[in-house]
Tab-separated table of C-alpha atoms in Angstrom:
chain	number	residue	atom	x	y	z
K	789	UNK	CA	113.344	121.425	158.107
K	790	UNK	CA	110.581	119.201	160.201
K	791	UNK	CA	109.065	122.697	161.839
K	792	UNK	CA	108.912	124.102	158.331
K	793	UNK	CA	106.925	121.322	157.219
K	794	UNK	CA	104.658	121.342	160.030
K	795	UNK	CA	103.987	125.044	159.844
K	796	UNK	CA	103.310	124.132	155.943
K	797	UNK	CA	100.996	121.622	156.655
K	798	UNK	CA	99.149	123.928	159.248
K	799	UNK	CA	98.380	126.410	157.251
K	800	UNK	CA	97.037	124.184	154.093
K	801	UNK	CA	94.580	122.923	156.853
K	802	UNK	CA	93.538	126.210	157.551
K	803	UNK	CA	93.015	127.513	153.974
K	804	UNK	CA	91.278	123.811	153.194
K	805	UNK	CA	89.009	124.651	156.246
K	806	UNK	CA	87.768	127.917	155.206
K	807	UNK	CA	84.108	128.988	153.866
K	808	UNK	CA	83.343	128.737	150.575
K	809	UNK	CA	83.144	132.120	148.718
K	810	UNK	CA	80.554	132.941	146.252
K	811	UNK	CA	81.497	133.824	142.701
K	812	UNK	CA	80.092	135.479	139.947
K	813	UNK	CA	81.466	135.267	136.133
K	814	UNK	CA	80.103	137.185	133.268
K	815	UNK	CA	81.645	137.786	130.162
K	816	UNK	CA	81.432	138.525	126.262
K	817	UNK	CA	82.837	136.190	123.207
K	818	UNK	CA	81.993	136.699	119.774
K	819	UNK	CA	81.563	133.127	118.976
K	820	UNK	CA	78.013	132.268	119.756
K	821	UNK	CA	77.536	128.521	120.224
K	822	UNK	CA	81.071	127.833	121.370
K	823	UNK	CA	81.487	125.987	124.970
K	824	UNK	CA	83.111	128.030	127.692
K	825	UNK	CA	84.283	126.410	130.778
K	826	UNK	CA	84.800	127.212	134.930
K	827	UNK	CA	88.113	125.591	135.613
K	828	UNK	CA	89.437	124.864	138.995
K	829	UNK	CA	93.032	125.182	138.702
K	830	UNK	CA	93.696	122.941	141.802
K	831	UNK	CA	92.168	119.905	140.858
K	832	UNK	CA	92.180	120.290	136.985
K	833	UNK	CA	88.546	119.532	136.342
K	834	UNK	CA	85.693	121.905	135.448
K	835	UNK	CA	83.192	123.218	137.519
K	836	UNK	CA	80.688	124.688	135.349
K	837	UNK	CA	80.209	125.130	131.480
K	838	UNK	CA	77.782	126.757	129.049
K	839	UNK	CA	77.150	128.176	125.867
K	840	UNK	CA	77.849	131.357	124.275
K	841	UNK	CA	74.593	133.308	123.712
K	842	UNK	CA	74.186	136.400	122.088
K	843	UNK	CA	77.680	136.703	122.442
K	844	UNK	CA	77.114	136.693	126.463
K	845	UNK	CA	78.073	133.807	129.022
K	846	UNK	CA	77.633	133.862	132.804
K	847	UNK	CA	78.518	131.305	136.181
K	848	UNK	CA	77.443	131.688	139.569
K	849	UNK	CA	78.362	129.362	142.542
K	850	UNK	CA	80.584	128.684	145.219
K	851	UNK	CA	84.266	127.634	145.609
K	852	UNK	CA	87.540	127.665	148.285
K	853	UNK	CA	87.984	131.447	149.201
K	854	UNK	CA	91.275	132.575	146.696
K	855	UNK	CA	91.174	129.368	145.012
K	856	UNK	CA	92.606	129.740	141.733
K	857	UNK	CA	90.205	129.656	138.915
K	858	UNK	CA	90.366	129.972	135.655
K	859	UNK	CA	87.676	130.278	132.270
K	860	UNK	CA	88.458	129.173	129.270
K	861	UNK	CA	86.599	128.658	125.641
K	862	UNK	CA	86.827	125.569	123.850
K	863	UNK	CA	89.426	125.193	121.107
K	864	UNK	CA	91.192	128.746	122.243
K	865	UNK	CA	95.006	128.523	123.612
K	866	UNK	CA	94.060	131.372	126.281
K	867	UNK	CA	93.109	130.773	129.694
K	868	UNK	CA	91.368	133.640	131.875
K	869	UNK	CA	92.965	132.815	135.705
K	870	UNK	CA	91.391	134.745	138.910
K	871	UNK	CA	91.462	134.317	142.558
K	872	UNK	CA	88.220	133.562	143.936
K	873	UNK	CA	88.189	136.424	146.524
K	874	UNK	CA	84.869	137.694	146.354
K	875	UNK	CA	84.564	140.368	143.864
K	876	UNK	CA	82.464	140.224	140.774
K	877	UNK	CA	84.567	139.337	137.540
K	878	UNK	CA	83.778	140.560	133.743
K	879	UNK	CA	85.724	138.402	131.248
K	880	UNK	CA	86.091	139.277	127.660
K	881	UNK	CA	86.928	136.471	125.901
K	882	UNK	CA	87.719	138.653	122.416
K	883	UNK	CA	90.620	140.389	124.099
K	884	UNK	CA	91.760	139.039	127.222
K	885	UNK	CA	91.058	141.537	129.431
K	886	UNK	CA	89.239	141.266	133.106
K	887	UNK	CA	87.626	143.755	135.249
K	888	UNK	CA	87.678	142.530	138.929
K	889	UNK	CA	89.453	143.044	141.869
K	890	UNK	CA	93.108	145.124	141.715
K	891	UNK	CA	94.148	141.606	142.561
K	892	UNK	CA	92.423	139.776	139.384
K	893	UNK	CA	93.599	142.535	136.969
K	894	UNK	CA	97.243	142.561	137.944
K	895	UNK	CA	97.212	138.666	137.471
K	896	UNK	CA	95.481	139.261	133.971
K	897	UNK	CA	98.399	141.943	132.806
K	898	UNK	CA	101.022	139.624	134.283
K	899	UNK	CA	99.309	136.343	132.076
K	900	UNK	CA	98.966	138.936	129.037
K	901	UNK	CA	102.686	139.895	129.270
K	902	UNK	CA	104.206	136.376	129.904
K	903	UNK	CA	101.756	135.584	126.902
K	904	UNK	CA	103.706	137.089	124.576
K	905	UNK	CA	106.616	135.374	124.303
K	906	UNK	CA	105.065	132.211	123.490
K	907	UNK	CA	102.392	133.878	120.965
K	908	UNK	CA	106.090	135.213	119.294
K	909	UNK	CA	107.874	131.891	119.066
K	910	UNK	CA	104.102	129.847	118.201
K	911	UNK	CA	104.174	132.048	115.449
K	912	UNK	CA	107.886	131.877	113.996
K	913	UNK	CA	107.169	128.008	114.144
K	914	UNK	CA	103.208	127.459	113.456
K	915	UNK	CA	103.416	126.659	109.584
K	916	UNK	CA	106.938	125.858	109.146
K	917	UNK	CA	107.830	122.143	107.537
K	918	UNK	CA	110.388	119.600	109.503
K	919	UNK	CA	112.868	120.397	107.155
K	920	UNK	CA	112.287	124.372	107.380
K	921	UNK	CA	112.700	123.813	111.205
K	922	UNK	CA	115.799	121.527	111.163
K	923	UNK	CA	117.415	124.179	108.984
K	924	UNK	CA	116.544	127.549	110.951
K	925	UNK	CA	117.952	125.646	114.353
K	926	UNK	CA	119.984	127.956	115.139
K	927	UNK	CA	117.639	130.811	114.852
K	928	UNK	CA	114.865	129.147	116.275
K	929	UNK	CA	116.706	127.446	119.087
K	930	UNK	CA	117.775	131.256	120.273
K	931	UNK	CA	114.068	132.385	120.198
K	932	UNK	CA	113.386	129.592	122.556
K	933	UNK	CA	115.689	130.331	124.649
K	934	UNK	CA	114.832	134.093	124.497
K	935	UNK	CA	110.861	132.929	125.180
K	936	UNK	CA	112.310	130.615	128.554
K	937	UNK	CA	114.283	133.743	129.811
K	938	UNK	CA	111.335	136.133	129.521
K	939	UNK	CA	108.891	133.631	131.143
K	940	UNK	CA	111.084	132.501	134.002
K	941	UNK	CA	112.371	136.669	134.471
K	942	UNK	CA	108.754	137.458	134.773
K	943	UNK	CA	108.025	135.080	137.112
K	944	UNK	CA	110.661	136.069	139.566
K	945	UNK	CA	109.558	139.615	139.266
K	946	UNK	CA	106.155	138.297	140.751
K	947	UNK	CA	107.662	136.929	143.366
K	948	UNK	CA	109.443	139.492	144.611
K	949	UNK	CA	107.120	142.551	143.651
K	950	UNK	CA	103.661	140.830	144.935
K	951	UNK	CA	104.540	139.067	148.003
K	952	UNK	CA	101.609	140.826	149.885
K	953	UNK	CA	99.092	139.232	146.753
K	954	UNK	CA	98.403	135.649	145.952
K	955	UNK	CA	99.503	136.331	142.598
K	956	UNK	CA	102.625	134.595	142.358
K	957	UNK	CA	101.132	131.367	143.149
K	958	UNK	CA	99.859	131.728	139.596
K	959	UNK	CA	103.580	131.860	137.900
K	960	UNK	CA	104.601	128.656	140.978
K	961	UNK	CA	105.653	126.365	138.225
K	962	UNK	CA	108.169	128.715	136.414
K	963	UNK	CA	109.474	129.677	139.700
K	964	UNK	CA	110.261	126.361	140.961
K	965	UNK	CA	111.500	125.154	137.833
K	966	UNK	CA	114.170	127.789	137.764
K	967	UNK	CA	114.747	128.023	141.735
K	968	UNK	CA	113.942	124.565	143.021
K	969	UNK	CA	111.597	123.184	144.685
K	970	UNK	CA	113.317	124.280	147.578
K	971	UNK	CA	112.444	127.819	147.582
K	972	UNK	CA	108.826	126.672	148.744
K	973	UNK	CA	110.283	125.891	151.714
K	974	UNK	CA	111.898	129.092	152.137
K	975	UNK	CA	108.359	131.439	151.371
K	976	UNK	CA	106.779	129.024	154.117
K	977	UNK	CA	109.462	130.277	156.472
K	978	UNK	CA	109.203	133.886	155.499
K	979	UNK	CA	105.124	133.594	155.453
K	980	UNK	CA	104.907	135.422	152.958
K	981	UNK	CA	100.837	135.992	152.043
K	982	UNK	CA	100.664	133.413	149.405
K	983	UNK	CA	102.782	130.435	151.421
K	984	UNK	CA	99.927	128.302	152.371
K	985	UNK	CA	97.963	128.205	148.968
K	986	UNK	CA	97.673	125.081	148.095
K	987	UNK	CA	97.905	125.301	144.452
K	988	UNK	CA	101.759	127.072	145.504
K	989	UNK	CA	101.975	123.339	147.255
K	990	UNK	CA	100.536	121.503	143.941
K	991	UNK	CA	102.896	123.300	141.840
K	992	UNK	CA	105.955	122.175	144.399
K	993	UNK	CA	104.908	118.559	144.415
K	994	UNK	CA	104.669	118.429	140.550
K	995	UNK	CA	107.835	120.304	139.539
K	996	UNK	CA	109.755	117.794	141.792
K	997	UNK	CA	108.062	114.998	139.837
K	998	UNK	CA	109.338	116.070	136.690
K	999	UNK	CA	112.700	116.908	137.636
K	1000	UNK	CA	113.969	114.025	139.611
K	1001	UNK	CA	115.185	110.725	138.395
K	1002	UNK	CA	112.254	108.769	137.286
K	1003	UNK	CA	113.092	105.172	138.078
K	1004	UNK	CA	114.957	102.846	140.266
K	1005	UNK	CA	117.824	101.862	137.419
K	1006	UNK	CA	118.743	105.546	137.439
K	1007	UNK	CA	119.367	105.714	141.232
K	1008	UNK	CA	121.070	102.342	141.291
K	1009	UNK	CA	124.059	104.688	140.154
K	1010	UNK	CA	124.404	106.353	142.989
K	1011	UNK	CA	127.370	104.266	145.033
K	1012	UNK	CA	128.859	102.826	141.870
K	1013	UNK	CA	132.233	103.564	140.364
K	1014	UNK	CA	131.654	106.061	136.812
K	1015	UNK	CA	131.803	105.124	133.415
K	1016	UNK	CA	134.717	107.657	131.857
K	1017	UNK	CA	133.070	109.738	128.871
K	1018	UNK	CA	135.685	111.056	126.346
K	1019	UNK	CA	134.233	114.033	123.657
K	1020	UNK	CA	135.367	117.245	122.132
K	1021	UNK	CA	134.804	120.885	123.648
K	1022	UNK	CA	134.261	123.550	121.537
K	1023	UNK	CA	137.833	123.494	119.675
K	1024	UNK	CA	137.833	120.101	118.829
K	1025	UNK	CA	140.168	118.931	121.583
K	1026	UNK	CA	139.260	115.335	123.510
K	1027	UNK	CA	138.849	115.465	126.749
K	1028	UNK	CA	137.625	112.692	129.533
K	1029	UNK	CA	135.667	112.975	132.745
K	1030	UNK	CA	138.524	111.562	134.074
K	1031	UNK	CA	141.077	114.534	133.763
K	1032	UNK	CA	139.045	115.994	136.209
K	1033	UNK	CA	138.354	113.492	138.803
K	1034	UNK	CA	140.568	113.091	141.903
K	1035	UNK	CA	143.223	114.812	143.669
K	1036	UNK	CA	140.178	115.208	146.562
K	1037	UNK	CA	137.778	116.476	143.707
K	1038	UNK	CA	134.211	116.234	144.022
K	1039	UNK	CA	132.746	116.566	139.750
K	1040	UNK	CA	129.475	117.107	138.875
K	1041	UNK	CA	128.808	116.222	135.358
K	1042	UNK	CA	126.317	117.988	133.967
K	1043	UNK	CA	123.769	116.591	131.342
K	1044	UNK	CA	122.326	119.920	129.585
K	1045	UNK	CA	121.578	120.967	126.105
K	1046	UNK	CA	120.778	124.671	124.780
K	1047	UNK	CA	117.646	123.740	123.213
K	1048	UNK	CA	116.730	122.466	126.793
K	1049	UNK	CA	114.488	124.846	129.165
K	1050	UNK	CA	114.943	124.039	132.338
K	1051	UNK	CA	118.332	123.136	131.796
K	1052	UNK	CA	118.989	126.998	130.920
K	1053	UNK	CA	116.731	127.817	134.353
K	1054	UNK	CA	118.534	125.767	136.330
K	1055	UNK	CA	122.077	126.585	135.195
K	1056	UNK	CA	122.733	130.382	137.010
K	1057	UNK	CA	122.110	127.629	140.285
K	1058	UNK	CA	124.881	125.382	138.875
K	1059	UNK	CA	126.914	128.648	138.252
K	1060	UNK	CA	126.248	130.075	141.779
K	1061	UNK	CA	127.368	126.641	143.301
K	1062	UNK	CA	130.509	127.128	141.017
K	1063	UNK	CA	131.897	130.083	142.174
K	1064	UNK	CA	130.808	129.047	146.072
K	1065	UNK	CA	132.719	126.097	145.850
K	1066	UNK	CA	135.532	125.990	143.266
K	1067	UNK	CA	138.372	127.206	145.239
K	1068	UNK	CA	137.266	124.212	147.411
K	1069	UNK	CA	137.183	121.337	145.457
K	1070	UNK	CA	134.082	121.980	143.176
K	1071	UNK	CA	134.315	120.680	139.400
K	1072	UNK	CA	131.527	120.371	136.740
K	1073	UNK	CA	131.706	119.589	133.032
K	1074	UNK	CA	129.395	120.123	130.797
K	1075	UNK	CA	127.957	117.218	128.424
K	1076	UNK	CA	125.806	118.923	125.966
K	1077	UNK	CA	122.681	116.760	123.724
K	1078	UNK	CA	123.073	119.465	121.084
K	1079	UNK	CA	123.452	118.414	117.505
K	1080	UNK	CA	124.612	121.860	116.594
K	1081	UNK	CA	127.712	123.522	117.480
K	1082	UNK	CA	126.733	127.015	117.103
K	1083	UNK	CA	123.733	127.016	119.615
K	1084	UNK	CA	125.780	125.239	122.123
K	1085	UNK	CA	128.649	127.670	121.976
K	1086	UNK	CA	126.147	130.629	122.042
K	1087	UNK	CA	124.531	129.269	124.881
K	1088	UNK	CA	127.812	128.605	126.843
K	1089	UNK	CA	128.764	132.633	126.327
K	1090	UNK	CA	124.945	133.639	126.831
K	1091	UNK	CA	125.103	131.473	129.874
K	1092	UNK	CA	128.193	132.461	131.329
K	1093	UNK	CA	129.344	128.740	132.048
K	1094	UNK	CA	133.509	128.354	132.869
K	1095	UNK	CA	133.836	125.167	133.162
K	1096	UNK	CA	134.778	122.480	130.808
K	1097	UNK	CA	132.015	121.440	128.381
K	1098	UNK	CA	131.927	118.355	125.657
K	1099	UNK	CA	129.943	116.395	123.414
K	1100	UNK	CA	129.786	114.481	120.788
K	1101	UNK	CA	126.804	116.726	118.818
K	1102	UNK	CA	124.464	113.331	118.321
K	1103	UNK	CA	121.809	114.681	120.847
K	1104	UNK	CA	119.959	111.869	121.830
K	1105	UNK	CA	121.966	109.749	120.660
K	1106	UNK	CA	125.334	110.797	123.009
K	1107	UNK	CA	127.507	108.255	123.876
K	1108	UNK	CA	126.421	109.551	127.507
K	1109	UNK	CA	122.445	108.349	127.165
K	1110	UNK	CA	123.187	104.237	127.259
K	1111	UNK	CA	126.157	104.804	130.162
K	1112	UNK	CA	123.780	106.322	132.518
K	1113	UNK	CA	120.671	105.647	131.483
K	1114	UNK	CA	119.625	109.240	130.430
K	1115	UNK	CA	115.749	109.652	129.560
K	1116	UNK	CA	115.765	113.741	130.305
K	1117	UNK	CA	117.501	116.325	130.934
K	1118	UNK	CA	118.690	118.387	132.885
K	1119	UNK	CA	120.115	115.411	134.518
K	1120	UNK	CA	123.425	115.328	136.688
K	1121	UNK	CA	125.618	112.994	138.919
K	1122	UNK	CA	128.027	113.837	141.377
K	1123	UNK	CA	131.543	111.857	141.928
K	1124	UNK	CA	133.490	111.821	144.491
K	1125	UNK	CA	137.052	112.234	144.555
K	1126	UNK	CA	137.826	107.767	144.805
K	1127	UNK	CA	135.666	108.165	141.370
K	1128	UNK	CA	132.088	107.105	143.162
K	1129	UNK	CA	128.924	108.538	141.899
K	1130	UNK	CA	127.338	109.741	145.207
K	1131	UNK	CA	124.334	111.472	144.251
K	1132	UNK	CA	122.157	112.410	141.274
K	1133	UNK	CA	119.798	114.718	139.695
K	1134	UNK	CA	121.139	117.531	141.952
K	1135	UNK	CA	118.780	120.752	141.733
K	1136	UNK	CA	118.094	124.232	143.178
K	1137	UNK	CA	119.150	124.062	147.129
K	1138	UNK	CA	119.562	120.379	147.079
K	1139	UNK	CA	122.942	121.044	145.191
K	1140	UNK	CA	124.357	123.987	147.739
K	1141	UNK	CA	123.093	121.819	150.588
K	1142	UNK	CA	124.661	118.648	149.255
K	1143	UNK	CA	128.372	120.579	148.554
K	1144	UNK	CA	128.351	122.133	152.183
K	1145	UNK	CA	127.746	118.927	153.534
K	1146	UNK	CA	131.072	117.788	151.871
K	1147	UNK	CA	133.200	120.466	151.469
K	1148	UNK	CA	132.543	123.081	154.691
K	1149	UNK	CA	133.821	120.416	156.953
C-alpha cells in the first residue's frame, strides 16, 4: 500500500510540474448580454469570464496541460467540460455540442448521455407541490433510483472503455462513490493513462469525505458493546439484531434506505462481500430509513439483497438514528461475535479487506 502511494504521489508531481498549455475557446449562445465563464474544475474558481456579443464569446490563455476545464453560462444547469490538451475548442452553448479534439467530443457525448437522466427526473419533479411529491413516492422514488443506476452504469463504462483517454477522470466521483475510494488505488497500480490526474486524486479525497463518519461521537462506537434494535421485515414479523449475533458471527448492520443513492451504489459491494463470506461467518441485516413499504420491498428484489432486513418505516426518525448517532447514510457497523462493535462506516475494499482480516485466518 506505501509503494502505491508513493508512485501516486510521483506522478501528481510530474503532471503539477508540466508546461502550461495554451487554450483557445470560442463559442455561440443566443443570449446576448448573459455572463459566460472559464472554469477550472480542479480548484473550483473561474479563470476568465465575458459577455455574450452578437451571440459570440471567446477565451484565450494558458492552463496545466489536460487540466480539466469546463465553460459554463450564468443561470444555465449545463456545464461544457474539456481537457486542456492543446486543440482549439468551439462551444455552442444553444445545444451542447463541442468540436475539439476526438478526446473533447467523446467527453461531450458521454456528459450529454449521463445528462439525460437527470433532465428526465428534474422534469417529473420541477413543478410538482410537497404534497404531489409525498403522494407519487413510490413512483418517483423508482425514477431516482432508475436516474442513480444509469449515472453510476455509465460511469463504469468509462472506465473500462477509455482507459487509454483522460476521460474517465471526468465521471471520478460516480465511480468512487459506487466502487470506493479504493479503486484509486488500484488504477494507480495498473497506470492506467488517467492515474496521476489530479482532479482523479481531488475526486478520491472528496468522496472519502462524504462517506466516512463525520465526527468523533460516531467513532467512539467502535470498541463498545451494541445497542439491540428490534423492527419488522417485510411480513410484519419482529426481529432483533440480536438473533443474529454470536455463535462466532461477525454482523454488519447495515443503515440504507431505497430513496438513498449511494446506498443503492454501494450495496452490489455489500452483496459481493455476502456471498464471499457467508459460509464463513458473514451476517448483515438490513435497517431501512424508508417511510414506505413498497419502495423498500422493490428495492430489496431490484437489489438482490438475501439477508434479513427491518425497520420501523419512520425514516429519520428510526429508533436506530438516537442509538448510534446516525446523521447519513449509507452508514454501517460491524460486531463481532462477543457482541463488540469493531468497526464502522465500512465501504468499497475497506469492507473485503476488513472480513479477510478476520475470517481467512
Amino acid at each position: 500500500m506505501k509503494k502505491v502511494f508513493i508512485l501516486a504521489a510521483f506522478v501528481l508531481v510530474a503532471v503539477h510540474s508540466v508546461a502550461q498549455v495554451r487554450f483557445a475557446v470560442s463559442g455561440t449562445y443566443a443570449k446576448n448580454g448573459k455572463t459566460v465563464y472559464l472554469l477550472d474544475q480542479l480548484t473550483e474558481k473561474a479563470i476568465d469570464s465575458t459577455v455574450v456579443a452578437d451571440g459570440k464569446f471567446s477565451f484565450t490563455g494558458s492552463a496545466d496541460k489536460d487540466a480539466l476545464l469546463a465553460v459554463k453560462a450564468k443561470k444555465k444547469n449545463w456545464t461544457t467540460q474539456f481537457f486542456n490538451d492543446g486543440t482549439p475548442v468551439i462551444i455552442n452553448l444553444n445545444d451542447s455540442t463541442l468540436k475539439g479534439s476526438p478526446q473533447n467530443e467523446r467527453l461531450t457525448r458521454i456528459n450529454y448521455e449521463m445528462e439525460q437522466p437527470r433532465k428526465r427526473f428534474a422534469a417529473k419533479t420541477a413543478n410538482l407541490t410537497e404534497a404531489e411529491i409525498e403522494a407519487r413516492a413510490d413512483e418517483l422514488s423508482d425514477e431516482m433510483n432508475k436516474m442513480i443506476t444509469a449515472l453510476t452504469t455509465r460511469a463504469n463504462r468509462a472506465f473500462n472503455e477509455e482507459r487509454n483517454s483522460l476521460i474517465p477522470v471526468a465521471f471520478a466521483g460516480y465511480y468512487f462513490l459506487e466502487n470506493g475510494v479504493e479503486a484509486y488505488d488500484e488504477l494507480v497500480k495498473q497506470q492506467v493513462a488517467f492515474a496521476g490526474h489530479p482532479y482523479l486524486k481531488k475526486m478520491r479525497d472528496e468522496v472519502e469525505e462524504e462517506t466516512k463518519p463525520k465526527d468523533g461521537e460516531k467513532m467512539a462506537f467502535i470498541g463498545q458493546q451494541y445497542t439491540d434494535l428490534e423492527m419488522a421485515d417485510p411480513d410484519g414479523k419482529m426481529h432483533k439484531i440480536s438473533d443474529l449475533v454470536g455463535e462466532g458471527k461477525y454482523v454488519l448492520v447495515d443503515f440504507w434506505a431505497s430513496w438513498c443513492g449511494p446506498c443503492r451504489a454501494e450495496m452490489p459491494n455489500v452483496l459481493e462481500a455476502y456471498n464471499r463470506f457467508h459460509n464463513k461467518g458473514f451476517e448483515v441485516v438490513g435497517v431501512s430509513f424508508d417511510q414506505k413499504k413498497g419502495p423498500w420491498v422493490k428495492a430489496i428484489g431490484q437489489l438482490k439483497m438475501p439477508w434479513l432486513q427491518i425497520s420501523d418505516l419512520k425514516g429519520w426518525q428510526c429508533a436506530a438514528v438516537p442509538v448510534y448517532k446516525i446523521d447519513g447514510i449509507p452508514d454501517n457497523i460491524l460486531i463481532d461475535p462477543q457482541g463488540k462493535i469493531i468497526d464502522r462506516g465500512l465501504r468499497g475494499k475497506a469492507l473485503h479487506t476488513k472480513l479477510e482480516n478476520l475470517l481467512n485466518k
